[in-house]
Every structure is written in structure tokens, then in C-alpha cells.
């Protein structure tokens, strides 16, 4: 993984150092095609070795160990299951179960809806915006960031639903990698809902060992600070930077991880302040307005993070933020239809594409909100046959006729 993903970053930094010293060397050409799912192979291999070392895995057949590492539905973008969760299922006899098969097909269908109907429909728009930053500013740049926020969620969760559904279809239970992350009320909660298997992996194999080691070192040296705070802060920052660099050998990914690390640290440092304010102003967390405010604020913070994630250079990051706050000459027509025409012209969209995108995103949001309250798939199963099959066919027709199949879009996370 180091050779494929990080050798060029190391080479660039070494050449930068030698140039500062007055030694000029040409940059060696090393262009390697990264194998699909390389990071997930590596993470699963590391997990297997650690769990074996801990004594949690014994007497496992080689073929099952190999199948765990290369389990094909999850190899492109996860999830990263624990070995025992998968391996113990490989030798299990599975008989045909009509309910399991139909449930899995519904999940797969929802995954395709998220991917080809929403994510791939938005992809040409976001690609156009982020590849030509000089042409977009103000509200158009803000919309571009928000659209990418929706796109990456639908792209990644779409794959995860397909992998989850296909695994269920063949009788294998894998971890559900997403739990409506954009309805989180804090950054900490977001990471419990987004890429859940990676979050658990980072917590168990990096954050916890690191925080324990830091706490032990601080205790041995008898440093007069809050050891629990210090260990959490240092471990959080390092873990999230590692998380960023796992996505790619680029300073922008490191900043993306550091950004989340700083937000987690700030949340800890201001925990007492938040409690005091709640007590002073009698703020009730159960209040719908308070809950909505938390969700919107967290969504805003996460949306900002995707600017770092999407950018290739520090210059691009700076330009995007500069464009967002540049509103001069954006909208000359205050009439609503004039604004819509400007947006359509700017993004190269038709009215039909705009309305379809709005409708499908609204469907996604509605399903996520309802899913927070109850299992929507189970609720639909209890409806009468006409309503039930009308919904299924509506979803299928949307995938067949409104999917963006001409865009030739892969999955965003397959590159990692």
C-alpha cells in the first residue's frame, strides 16, 4: 500500500528538501495503477493478524481466511467486518428463504437508486464546478459544495447498501456501514453513523491503543495536566490525520482528517461550557427546534469538510473558500424565475433535470427522516399489496428510466 499510494508523496517531499539544499534531481516517473480495493485488503489483513495475535481467531481454514480478506461484495469500498463476524458464516449452510431474498433485493434496489439516480445525476454538475473554479462563486459555489455533500453520501452509501443487500441475498450478514449520518447532532455522532466499520476500526486499533499509551507516558512522567484530556486530544488528532491519509497521499486529505480531529477536540474542551449554557438558559435537548439546529450546524460543518476532501491542492481549497465569500455580480435579477434561469444556465441544466434532482433528493431525505423513527422497509411490508408494490415499482422505474447511465461514473471510494 505504501508503494502504490504514498511513494510519490515521499518522493516529492524528498525532492523538495534536496532542492532547498541546492541539489537538483529530476523527478523519477513512477506511475502505478492502484489495485481496486487495496486499502480494504490491507485493513482486513491487519485486522486478521491482530485478532489472531490476541487469540480471538483459532483453527481457521486457509480458504476461509483468504475469503475473509477478499470477500468480493465488500472489497471495493467496505465494510471492514471483524474476522469472526464473517468467517463463522462461511461454512454455514443456507437454505432458500423467500423473505430474506426479497428483503435483500429491496436493499439492493435502494442502493442503486442512491447511486445511479442521485449520485451519478449530480456527478457531472459537481465535476463541472470543481474543475472550473474560476467560473463559480457565491451562491453557485455554495450549491456546488452542497451537491457534492449529497453526491458522496449517495455514492458511498449506495455501494454499501448494494454490498449489504447482496451479502444478505447469499446468506451472509455484514455490518451496515451507514446510519443516516447527515441527521447527526454532533461530529462525534456523525462518525458513529458514517463509514461505521472504518470508524470502529480506527477506534479499536489506533485511537484506544494510542490514548492508553499516551496516558501511561504522561502518568510515568507525572506531568501536571489533565491526563484524560491530553490523551484524548493527542490520540484524536493523530487518528483522524491517519484516517485522512488512508484516503490518499495528499496534504488535502491530511487537512480533512485534521479538521475533524480539531472539531472533536473542541467538542470535548467546550463540553462543560455547553452544559452550563443549557442549564442557564433552560435549553431542552428534546426540543425539536434545538434538535434541528444541531443537525443543521453539524451538516454545515461536514459540508465544509468535503471542500478539503474534494480539492487536490491547497490553492484549490483557498480558491473555493474565496469564491464562496465572493458574491459580487451573482444575481442581478431578484425575480424568482430569473434566479432559477441563472442557476440552470450556470450549471448547464434543463428544467427537467433540476426538478428531477430536487424530487429524488427530497425522496432520499424523506426516507432517512422516516427511517430514524421506524424501519421503513418493515413498515412498507405491512401495507396492502397495491401500496406496497406501487412503491417497489416506482423505485424500480426510477432506477431504470432516470438513472444517469451515460455518465460512466465509478464509485468514489473505489479509488481508496
Short mmCIF file of C-alpha atoms in Angstrom, two decimals:
data_model
loop_
_atom_site.label_atom_id
_atom_site.label_comp_id
_atom_site.label_asym_id
_atom_site.label_seq_id
_atom_site.Cartn_x
_atom_site.Cartn_y
_atom_site.Cartn_z
CA UNK A 1 0.00 0.00 0.00
CA UNK A 2 2.92 2.32 0.76
CA UNK A 3 4.42 1.70 -2.68
CA UNK A 4 1.17 2.31 -4.54
CA UNK A 5 -0.28 5.19 -2.54
CA UNK A 6 2.50 7.04 -0.73
CA UNK A 7 5.77 6.64 -2.62
CA UNK A 8 5.12 9.68 -4.84
CA UNK A 9 4.26 11.85 -1.81
CA UNK A 10 7.52 10.80 -0.13
CA UNK A 11 9.47 11.38 -3.35
CA UNK A 12 8.01 14.87 -3.80
CA UNK A 13 8.92 15.85 -0.23
CA UNK A 14 12.45 14.47 -0.54
CA UNK A 15 12.96 16.33 -3.82
CA UNK A 16 11.65 19.50 -2.22
CA UNK A 17 14.20 19.13 0.57
CA UNK A 18 17.08 18.42 -1.82
CA UNK A 19 16.13 21.44 -3.92
CA UNK A 20 16.30 23.62 -0.81
CA UNK A 21 19.79 22.25 -0.20
CA UNK A 22 20.80 23.16 -3.74
CA UNK A 23 20.80 19.62 -5.06
CA UNK A 24 18.62 19.39 -8.13
CA UNK A 25 17.40 15.98 -9.20
CA UNK A 26 14.85 15.10 -11.78
CA UNK A 27 11.65 13.56 -10.51
CA UNK A 28 11.56 9.81 -11.22
CA UNK A 29 8.49 8.70 -13.14
CA UNK A 30 6.56 6.12 -11.15
CA UNK A 31 3.01 5.79 -12.36
CA UNK A 32 1.27 2.80 -10.83
CA UNK A 33 -2.31 1.69 -11.25
CA UNK A 34 -3.67 1.18 -7.74
CA UNK A 35 -5.39 -2.22 -7.41
CA UNK A 36 -9.10 -1.90 -6.71
CA UNK A 37 -9.85 -2.11 -3.01
CA UNK A 38 -6.18 -2.14 -1.99
CA UNK A 39 -6.76 -0.30 1.30
CA UNK A 40 -9.57 -2.65 2.26
CA UNK A 41 -7.38 -5.70 1.54
CA UNK A 42 -4.69 -4.21 3.79
CA UNK A 43 -7.06 -3.22 6.60
CA UNK A 44 -8.66 -6.66 6.64
CA UNK A 45 -5.24 -8.33 6.63
CA UNK A 46 -4.11 -6.17 9.55
CA UNK A 47 -7.34 -6.93 11.41
CA UNK A 48 -6.88 -10.66 10.87
CA UNK A 49 -3.29 -10.58 12.14
CA UNK A 50 -4.18 -8.51 15.23
CA UNK A 51 -7.17 -10.66 16.13
CA UNK A 52 -5.07 -13.80 15.64
CA UNK A 53 -2.38 -12.35 17.90
CA UNK A 54 -5.00 -11.62 20.55
CA UNK A 55 -6.15 -15.21 20.44
CA UNK A 56 -9.58 -14.35 19.08
CA UNK A 57 -9.09 -16.47 15.95
CA UNK A 58 -8.07 -20.11 16.20
CA UNK A 59 -8.21 -23.14 13.90
CA UNK A 60 -9.34 -21.19 10.85
CA UNK A 61 -9.05 -22.86 7.46
CA UNK A 62 -6.80 -21.07 4.99
CA UNK A 63 -9.56 -20.81 2.40
CA UNK A 64 -11.85 -19.08 4.91
CA UNK A 65 -9.10 -16.65 5.93
CA UNK A 66 -8.44 -15.83 2.27
CA UNK A 67 -12.15 -15.46 1.62
CA UNK A 68 -12.47 -13.05 4.56
CA UNK A 69 -9.72 -10.80 3.20
CA UNK A 70 -11.01 -10.91 -0.38
CA UNK A 71 -14.76 -11.07 0.25
CA UNK A 72 -15.81 -9.60 -3.10
CA UNK A 73 -19.04 -7.67 -2.30
CA UNK A 74 -17.11 -5.52 0.18
CA UNK A 75 -13.72 -5.30 -1.50
CA UNK A 76 -14.29 -2.05 -3.41
CA UNK A 77 -15.48 0.16 -0.55
CA UNK A 78 -16.04 -1.92 2.55
CA UNK A 79 -17.45 -2.56 5.04
CA UNK A 80 -14.47 -3.73 7.09
CA UNK A 81 -16.01 -6.53 9.14
CA UNK A 82 -14.28 -8.23 12.06
CA UNK A 83 -12.91 -11.68 11.05
CA UNK A 84 -15.14 -13.74 13.33
CA UNK A 85 -18.23 -11.97 12.06
CA UNK A 86 -17.64 -13.19 8.52
CA UNK A 87 -15.55 -16.34 8.87
CA UNK A 88 -18.04 -18.06 11.15
CA UNK A 89 -20.68 -17.68 8.43
CA UNK A 90 -18.73 -19.15 5.52
CA UNK A 91 -19.29 -22.80 6.46
CA UNK A 92 -22.88 -22.24 7.50
CA UNK A 93 -25.48 -23.99 5.38
CA UNK A 94 -28.01 -21.55 3.97
CA UNK A 95 -31.40 -22.67 2.71
CA UNK A 96 -33.67 -20.63 0.49
CA UNK A 97 -35.63 -18.05 2.45
CA UNK A 98 -38.17 -16.06 0.43
CA UNK A 99 -38.34 -13.21 2.94
CA UNK A 100 -34.55 -12.90 3.14
CA UNK A 101 -34.21 -12.86 -0.64
CA UNK A 102 -36.94 -10.26 -1.18
CA UNK A 103 -35.61 -8.07 1.63
CA UNK A 104 -32.12 -8.19 0.13
CA UNK A 105 -33.42 -7.23 -3.33
CA UNK A 106 -35.19 -4.19 -1.86
CA UNK A 107 -31.96 -3.08 -0.16
CA UNK A 108 -30.00 -3.57 -3.40
CA UNK A 109 -32.63 -1.59 -5.31
CA UNK A 110 -32.37 1.27 -2.81
CA UNK A 111 -28.60 1.18 -3.19
CA UNK A 112 -28.89 1.53 -6.98
CA UNK A 113 -31.40 4.35 -6.54
CA UNK A 114 -28.94 6.24 -4.32
CA UNK A 115 -26.04 5.61 -6.69
CA UNK A 116 -27.33 5.93 -10.27
CA UNK A 117 -30.40 8.12 -9.76
CA UNK A 118 -28.94 10.66 -7.33
CA UNK A 119 -25.12 10.42 -7.09
CA UNK A 120 -24.45 9.87 -10.79
CA UNK A 121 -27.02 12.52 -11.73
CA UNK A 122 -25.18 15.08 -9.59
CA UNK A 123 -21.70 13.98 -10.63
CA UNK A 124 -21.48 15.91 -13.94
CA UNK A 125 -22.60 19.09 -12.18
CA UNK A 126 -20.09 18.83 -9.32
CA UNK A 127 -17.31 17.80 -11.71
CA UNK A 128 -18.04 20.84 -13.85
CA UNK A 129 -17.94 23.16 -10.84
CA UNK A 130 -14.79 21.83 -9.18
CA UNK A 131 -12.87 21.53 -12.44
CA UNK A 132 -13.54 25.17 -13.36
CA UNK A 133 -13.38 27.12 -10.10
CA UNK A 134 -12.82 30.43 -11.87
CA UNK A 135 -16.37 30.34 -13.25
CA UNK A 136 -18.27 29.80 -9.99
CA UNK A 137 -18.58 31.96 -6.91
CA UNK A 138 -21.08 32.97 -4.27
CA UNK A 139 -24.30 31.00 -4.19
CA UNK A 140 -23.20 28.87 -7.15
CA UNK A 141 -20.12 27.68 -5.27
CA UNK A 142 -22.18 27.05 -2.13
CA UNK A 143 -24.66 24.98 -4.14
CA UNK A 144 -21.76 23.06 -5.67
CA UNK A 145 -20.39 22.14 -2.24
CA UNK A 146 -23.85 21.10 -1.01
CA UNK A 147 -24.43 18.99 -4.12
CA UNK A 148 -21.12 17.20 -3.60
CA UNK A 149 -22.13 16.63 0.03
CA UNK A 150 -25.22 14.80 -1.22
CA UNK A 151 -23.33 13.07 -4.03
CA UNK A 152 -20.62 11.49 -1.89
CA UNK A 153 -23.18 10.26 0.63
CA UNK A 154 -25.38 8.67 -2.04
CA UNK A 155 -22.38 7.26 -3.91
CA UNK A 156 -20.78 5.66 -0.87
CA UNK A 157 -23.95 4.59 0.94
CA UNK A 158 -25.34 3.31 -2.37
CA UNK A 159 -22.40 0.92 -2.72
CA UNK A 160 -22.72 -0.08 0.93
CA UNK A 161 -26.42 -0.89 0.51
CA UNK A 162 -25.67 -2.97 -2.59
CA UNK A 163 -22.90 -4.87 -0.76
CA UNK A 164 -25.10 -5.30 2.31
CA UNK A 165 -28.07 -6.44 0.24
CA UNK A 166 -26.08 -8.85 -1.93
CA UNK A 167 -24.45 -10.37 1.14
CA UNK A 168 -27.88 -10.83 2.68
CA UNK A 169 -29.04 -12.42 -0.58
CA UNK A 170 -26.40 -15.18 -0.32
CA UNK A 171 -26.98 -15.61 3.40
CA UNK A 172 -24.07 -13.55 4.77
CA UNK A 173 -24.63 -10.82 7.35
CA UNK A 174 -22.20 -7.89 7.12
CA UNK A 175 -22.10 -4.70 9.14
CA UNK A 176 -24.39 -1.90 7.96
CA UNK A 177 -21.91 0.85 7.12
CA UNK A 178 -24.26 3.84 7.25
CA UNK A 179 -26.93 5.07 9.62
CA UNK A 180 -28.23 8.34 8.19
CA UNK A 181 -25.09 10.38 9.03
CA UNK A 182 -26.47 13.73 7.86
CA UNK A 183 -29.06 13.60 10.63
CA UNK A 184 -26.32 13.61 13.28
CA UNK A 185 -26.45 16.22 16.03
CA UNK A 186 -22.69 16.36 16.60
CA UNK A 187 -19.44 15.49 14.84
CA UNK A 188 -18.84 12.62 17.26
CA UNK A 189 -22.25 11.21 16.36
CA UNK A 190 -21.52 11.73 12.67
CA UNK A 191 -18.53 9.39 12.91
CA UNK A 192 -20.72 6.80 14.61
CA UNK A 193 -23.02 6.90 11.58
CA UNK A 194 -20.63 7.48 8.64
CA UNK A 195 -18.44 4.62 7.37
CA UNK A 196 -19.19 2.83 10.63
CA UNK A 197 -16.80 -0.07 10.07
CA UNK A 198 -13.85 2.27 9.42
CA UNK A 199 -14.73 4.37 12.47
CA UNK A 200 -14.77 1.26 14.65
CA UNK A 201 -11.51 0.05 13.11
CA UNK A 202 -9.76 3.35 13.79
CA UNK A 203 -11.12 3.46 17.33
CA UNK A 204 -10.12 -0.09 18.24
CA UNK A 205 -6.75 -0.38 16.52
CA UNK A 206 -5.39 3.18 16.59
CA UNK A 207 -7.25 5.54 18.93
CA UNK A 208 -7.62 3.32 22.02
CA UNK A 209 -4.07 1.84 21.99
CA UNK A 210 -2.66 5.29 21.29
CA UNK A 211 -4.65 7.03 24.03
CA UNK A 212 -3.71 4.33 26.58
CA UNK A 213 -0.03 4.64 25.64
CA UNK A 214 -0.10 8.43 25.87
CA UNK A 215 -1.88 8.32 29.23
CA UNK A 216 0.68 5.85 30.58
CA UNK A 217 3.60 8.00 29.42
CA UNK A 218 2.09 11.13 30.97
CA UNK A 219 1.45 9.31 34.25
CA UNK A 220 5.02 7.99 34.38
CA UNK A 221 6.43 11.46 33.83
CA UNK A 222 3.98 12.96 36.34
CA UNK A 223 3.10 15.88 34.09
CA UNK A 224 0.69 18.25 35.81
CA UNK A 225 -2.12 18.24 33.23
CA UNK A 226 -5.48 16.55 32.76
CA UNK A 227 -4.20 13.21 31.52
CA UNK A 228 -7.58 12.08 30.19
CA UNK A 229 -7.97 15.30 28.20
CA UNK A 230 -4.40 15.27 26.90
CA UNK A 231 -4.50 11.63 25.81
CA UNK A 232 -7.87 12.12 24.10
CA UNK A 233 -6.72 15.26 22.28
CA UNK A 234 -3.44 13.82 21.01
CA UNK A 235 -4.93 10.45 20.08
CA UNK A 236 -7.91 12.06 18.32
CA UNK A 237 -5.74 14.35 16.19
CA UNK A 238 -3.35 11.55 15.19
CA UNK A 239 -6.17 9.09 14.48
CA UNK A 240 -8.08 11.50 12.26
CA UNK A 241 -4.94 12.51 10.35
CA UNK A 242 -4.29 8.80 9.74
CA UNK A 243 -7.90 8.50 8.61
CA UNK A 244 -7.33 11.32 6.14
CA UNK A 245 -4.09 9.89 4.79
CA UNK A 246 -5.74 6.49 4.42
CA UNK A 247 -7.94 8.10 1.78
CA UNK A 248 -4.94 9.30 -0.19
CA UNK A 249 -1.36 10.56 -0.10
CA UNK A 250 -2.25 14.22 -0.37
CA UNK A 251 -1.95 17.12 2.04
CA UNK A 252 -5.63 17.92 1.43
CA UNK A 253 -6.69 14.55 2.87
CA UNK A 254 -4.44 15.13 5.89
CA UNK A 255 -6.12 18.52 6.41
CA UNK A 256 -9.53 16.87 6.03
CA UNK A 257 -8.66 14.45 8.82
CA UNK A 258 -7.09 17.17 10.97
CA UNK A 259 -10.22 19.29 10.52
CA UNK A 260 -12.39 16.56 12.00
CA UNK A 261 -9.83 15.94 14.74
CA UNK A 262 -9.93 19.60 15.74
CA UNK A 263 -13.74 19.57 15.79
CA UNK A 264 -13.73 16.52 18.08
CA UNK A 265 -11.20 18.19 20.38
CA UNK A 266 -13.19 21.44 20.50
CA UNK A 267 -16.31 19.46 21.35
CA UNK A 268 -14.51 17.99 24.36
CA UNK A 269 -12.99 21.28 25.51
CA UNK A 270 -16.32 23.11 25.39
CA UNK A 271 -18.35 20.29 26.91
CA UNK A 272 -18.64 21.99 30.32
CA UNK A 273 -19.44 25.33 28.69
CA UNK A 274 -22.29 23.76 26.72
CA UNK A 275 -23.69 22.18 29.86
CA UNK A 276 -23.52 25.49 31.72
CA UNK A 277 -25.32 27.31 28.91
CA UNK A 278 -28.01 24.64 28.75
CA UNK A 279 -28.57 24.94 32.49
CA UNK A 280 -28.55 28.74 32.49
CA UNK A 281 -30.96 29.18 29.58
CA UNK A 282 -33.01 26.04 30.35
CA UNK A 283 -32.31 24.51 26.96
CA UNK A 284 -34.14 21.25 26.40
CA UNK A 285 -32.35 18.88 24.00
CA UNK A 286 -35.67 17.20 23.24
CA UNK A 287 -37.00 20.46 21.78
CA UNK A 288 -37.50 19.88 18.02
CA UNK A 289 -36.06 23.32 17.19
CA UNK A 290 -32.91 22.59 19.22
CA UNK A 291 -32.55 19.18 17.57
CA UNK A 292 -32.99 20.68 14.10
CA UNK A 293 -30.45 23.42 14.89
CA UNK A 294 -27.89 20.82 15.95
CA UNK A 295 -28.49 18.75 12.83
CA UNK A 296 -28.16 21.77 10.53
CA UNK A 297 -25.00 23.00 12.26
CA UNK A 298 -23.40 19.56 12.10
CA UNK A 299 -24.41 19.25 8.44
CA UNK A 300 -22.76 22.61 7.75
CA UNK A 301 -19.51 21.52 9.42
CA UNK A 302 -19.49 18.24 7.50
CA UNK A 303 -20.23 20.03 4.21
CA UNK A 304 -17.21 22.28 4.80
CA UNK A 305 -15.07 19.18 5.31
CA UNK A 306 -15.86 17.96 1.79
CA UNK A 307 -14.13 21.05 0.39
CA UNK A 308 -10.82 19.67 1.70
CA UNK A 309 -11.74 16.17 0.56
CA UNK A 310 -12.66 17.21 -2.98
CA UNK A 311 -9.70 19.56 -3.54
CA UNK A 312 -6.39 18.38 -4.96
CA UNK A 313 -4.22 21.26 -3.72
CA UNK A 314 -4.07 23.89 -1.00
CA UNK A 315 -4.55 26.51 -3.70
CA UNK A 316 -7.87 24.94 -4.70
CA UNK A 317 -9.03 24.95 -1.07
CA UNK A 318 -8.20 28.63 -0.77
CA UNK A 319 -9.92 29.46 -4.04
CA UNK A 320 -13.11 27.62 -3.10
CA UNK A 321 -13.41 29.47 0.22
CA UNK A 322 -12.61 32.73 -1.55
CA UNK A 323 -15.29 32.02 -4.16
CA UNK A 324 -17.88 31.20 -1.51
CA UNK A 325 -17.49 34.64 0.05
CA UNK A 326 -17.40 36.46 -3.29
CA UNK A 327 -20.99 37.46 -4.03
CA UNK A 328 -20.46 40.45 -6.32
CA UNK A 329 -22.48 40.35 -9.51
CA UNK A 330 -24.00 36.97 -8.74
CA UNK A 331 -27.70 37.63 -9.16
CA UNK A 332 -28.84 40.70 -11.00
CA UNK A 333 -32.46 39.61 -11.23
CA UNK A 334 -34.28 39.38 -7.91
CA UNK A 335 -37.24 37.69 -9.58
CA UNK A 336 -37.51 34.02 -8.61
CA UNK A 337 -37.72 32.73 -12.17
CA UNK A 338 -34.70 34.84 -13.07
CA UNK A 339 -32.66 33.24 -10.30
CA UNK A 340 -33.66 29.75 -11.46
CA UNK A 341 -32.74 30.59 -15.06
CA UNK A 342 -29.35 31.85 -13.89
CA UNK A 343 -28.75 28.65 -11.95
CA UNK A 344 -29.77 26.47 -14.90
CA UNK A 345 -27.57 28.44 -17.29
CA UNK A 346 -24.61 28.37 -14.91
CA UNK A 347 -24.74 24.62 -14.35
CA UNK A 348 -25.82 23.72 -17.87
CA UNK A 349 -29.02 22.06 -16.68
CA UNK A 350 -32.54 21.84 -18.05
CA UNK A 351 -35.69 22.44 -16.02
CA UNK A 352 -36.40 18.70 -16.18
CA UNK A 353 -33.00 17.77 -14.72
CA UNK A 354 -33.37 20.38 -11.98
CA UNK A 355 -36.83 19.21 -10.94
CA UNK A 356 -35.87 15.53 -11.07
CA UNK A 357 -32.82 16.17 -8.89
CA UNK A 358 -34.92 18.08 -6.35
CA UNK A 359 -37.57 15.34 -6.26
CA UNK A 360 -35.09 12.50 -5.84
CA UNK A 361 -33.11 14.30 -3.13
CA UNK A 362 -36.42 15.01 -1.37
CA UNK A 363 -37.24 11.29 -1.53
CA UNK A 364 -33.84 10.47 -0.02
CA UNK A 365 -34.32 12.99 2.78
CA UNK A 366 -37.85 11.75 3.50
CA UNK A 367 -36.74 8.12 3.69
CA UNK A 368 -33.83 8.98 6.01
CA UNK A 369 -36.08 11.01 8.33
CA UNK A 370 -38.71 8.25 8.45
CA UNK A 371 -36.02 5.62 8.96
CA UNK A 372 -34.93 7.49 12.10
CA UNK A 373 -38.36 6.80 13.59
CA UNK A 374 -39.02 3.27 12.34
CA UNK A 375 -37.81 0.61 9.91
CA UNK A 376 -39.37 1.89 6.72
CA UNK A 377 -38.85 -1.38 4.82
CA UNK A 378 -40.69 -3.31 7.52
CA UNK A 379 -43.44 -0.71 7.58
CA UNK A 380 -43.91 -0.95 3.80
CA UNK A 381 -44.14 -4.75 4.05
CA UNK A 382 -47.18 -4.35 6.29
CA UNK A 383 -49.07 -2.19 3.77
CA UNK A 384 -51.67 -3.65 1.43
CA UNK A 385 -50.45 -5.19 -1.81
CA UNK A 386 -51.39 -2.21 -4.02
CA UNK A 387 -49.47 0.36 -1.97
CA UNK A 388 -46.55 -1.98 -1.37
CA UNK A 389 -45.96 -2.94 -4.99
CA UNK A 390 -46.66 0.58 -6.24
CA UNK A 391 -43.74 1.80 -4.14
CA UNK A 392 -41.48 -1.03 -5.29
CA UNK A 393 -42.26 -0.44 -8.96
CA UNK A 394 -41.88 3.33 -8.57
CA UNK A 395 -38.38 2.76 -7.19
CA UNK A 396 -37.53 0.25 -9.94
CA UNK A 397 -38.84 2.55 -12.69
CA UNK A 398 -36.80 5.43 -11.25
CA UNK A 399 -33.64 3.32 -11.40
CA UNK A 400 -34.32 2.08 -14.95
CA UNK A 401 -35.53 5.28 -16.59
CA UNK A 402 -33.99 8.08 -14.52
CA UNK A 403 -30.59 6.60 -13.70
CA UNK A 404 -27.63 8.54 -15.14
CA UNK A 405 -26.13 5.62 -17.05
CA UNK A 406 -24.42 7.72 -19.70
CA UNK A 407 -22.06 9.38 -17.21
CA UNK A 408 -19.89 6.26 -16.76
CA UNK A 409 -19.29 7.06 -13.11
CA UNK A 410 -17.43 4.63 -10.86
CA UNK A 411 -17.74 4.62 -7.10
CA UNK A 412 -15.84 7.45 -5.40
CA UNK A 413 -14.45 5.20 -2.67
CA UNK A 414 -13.17 2.53 -5.05
CA UNK A 415 -10.04 4.65 -5.55
CA UNK A 416 -9.15 4.26 -1.88
#
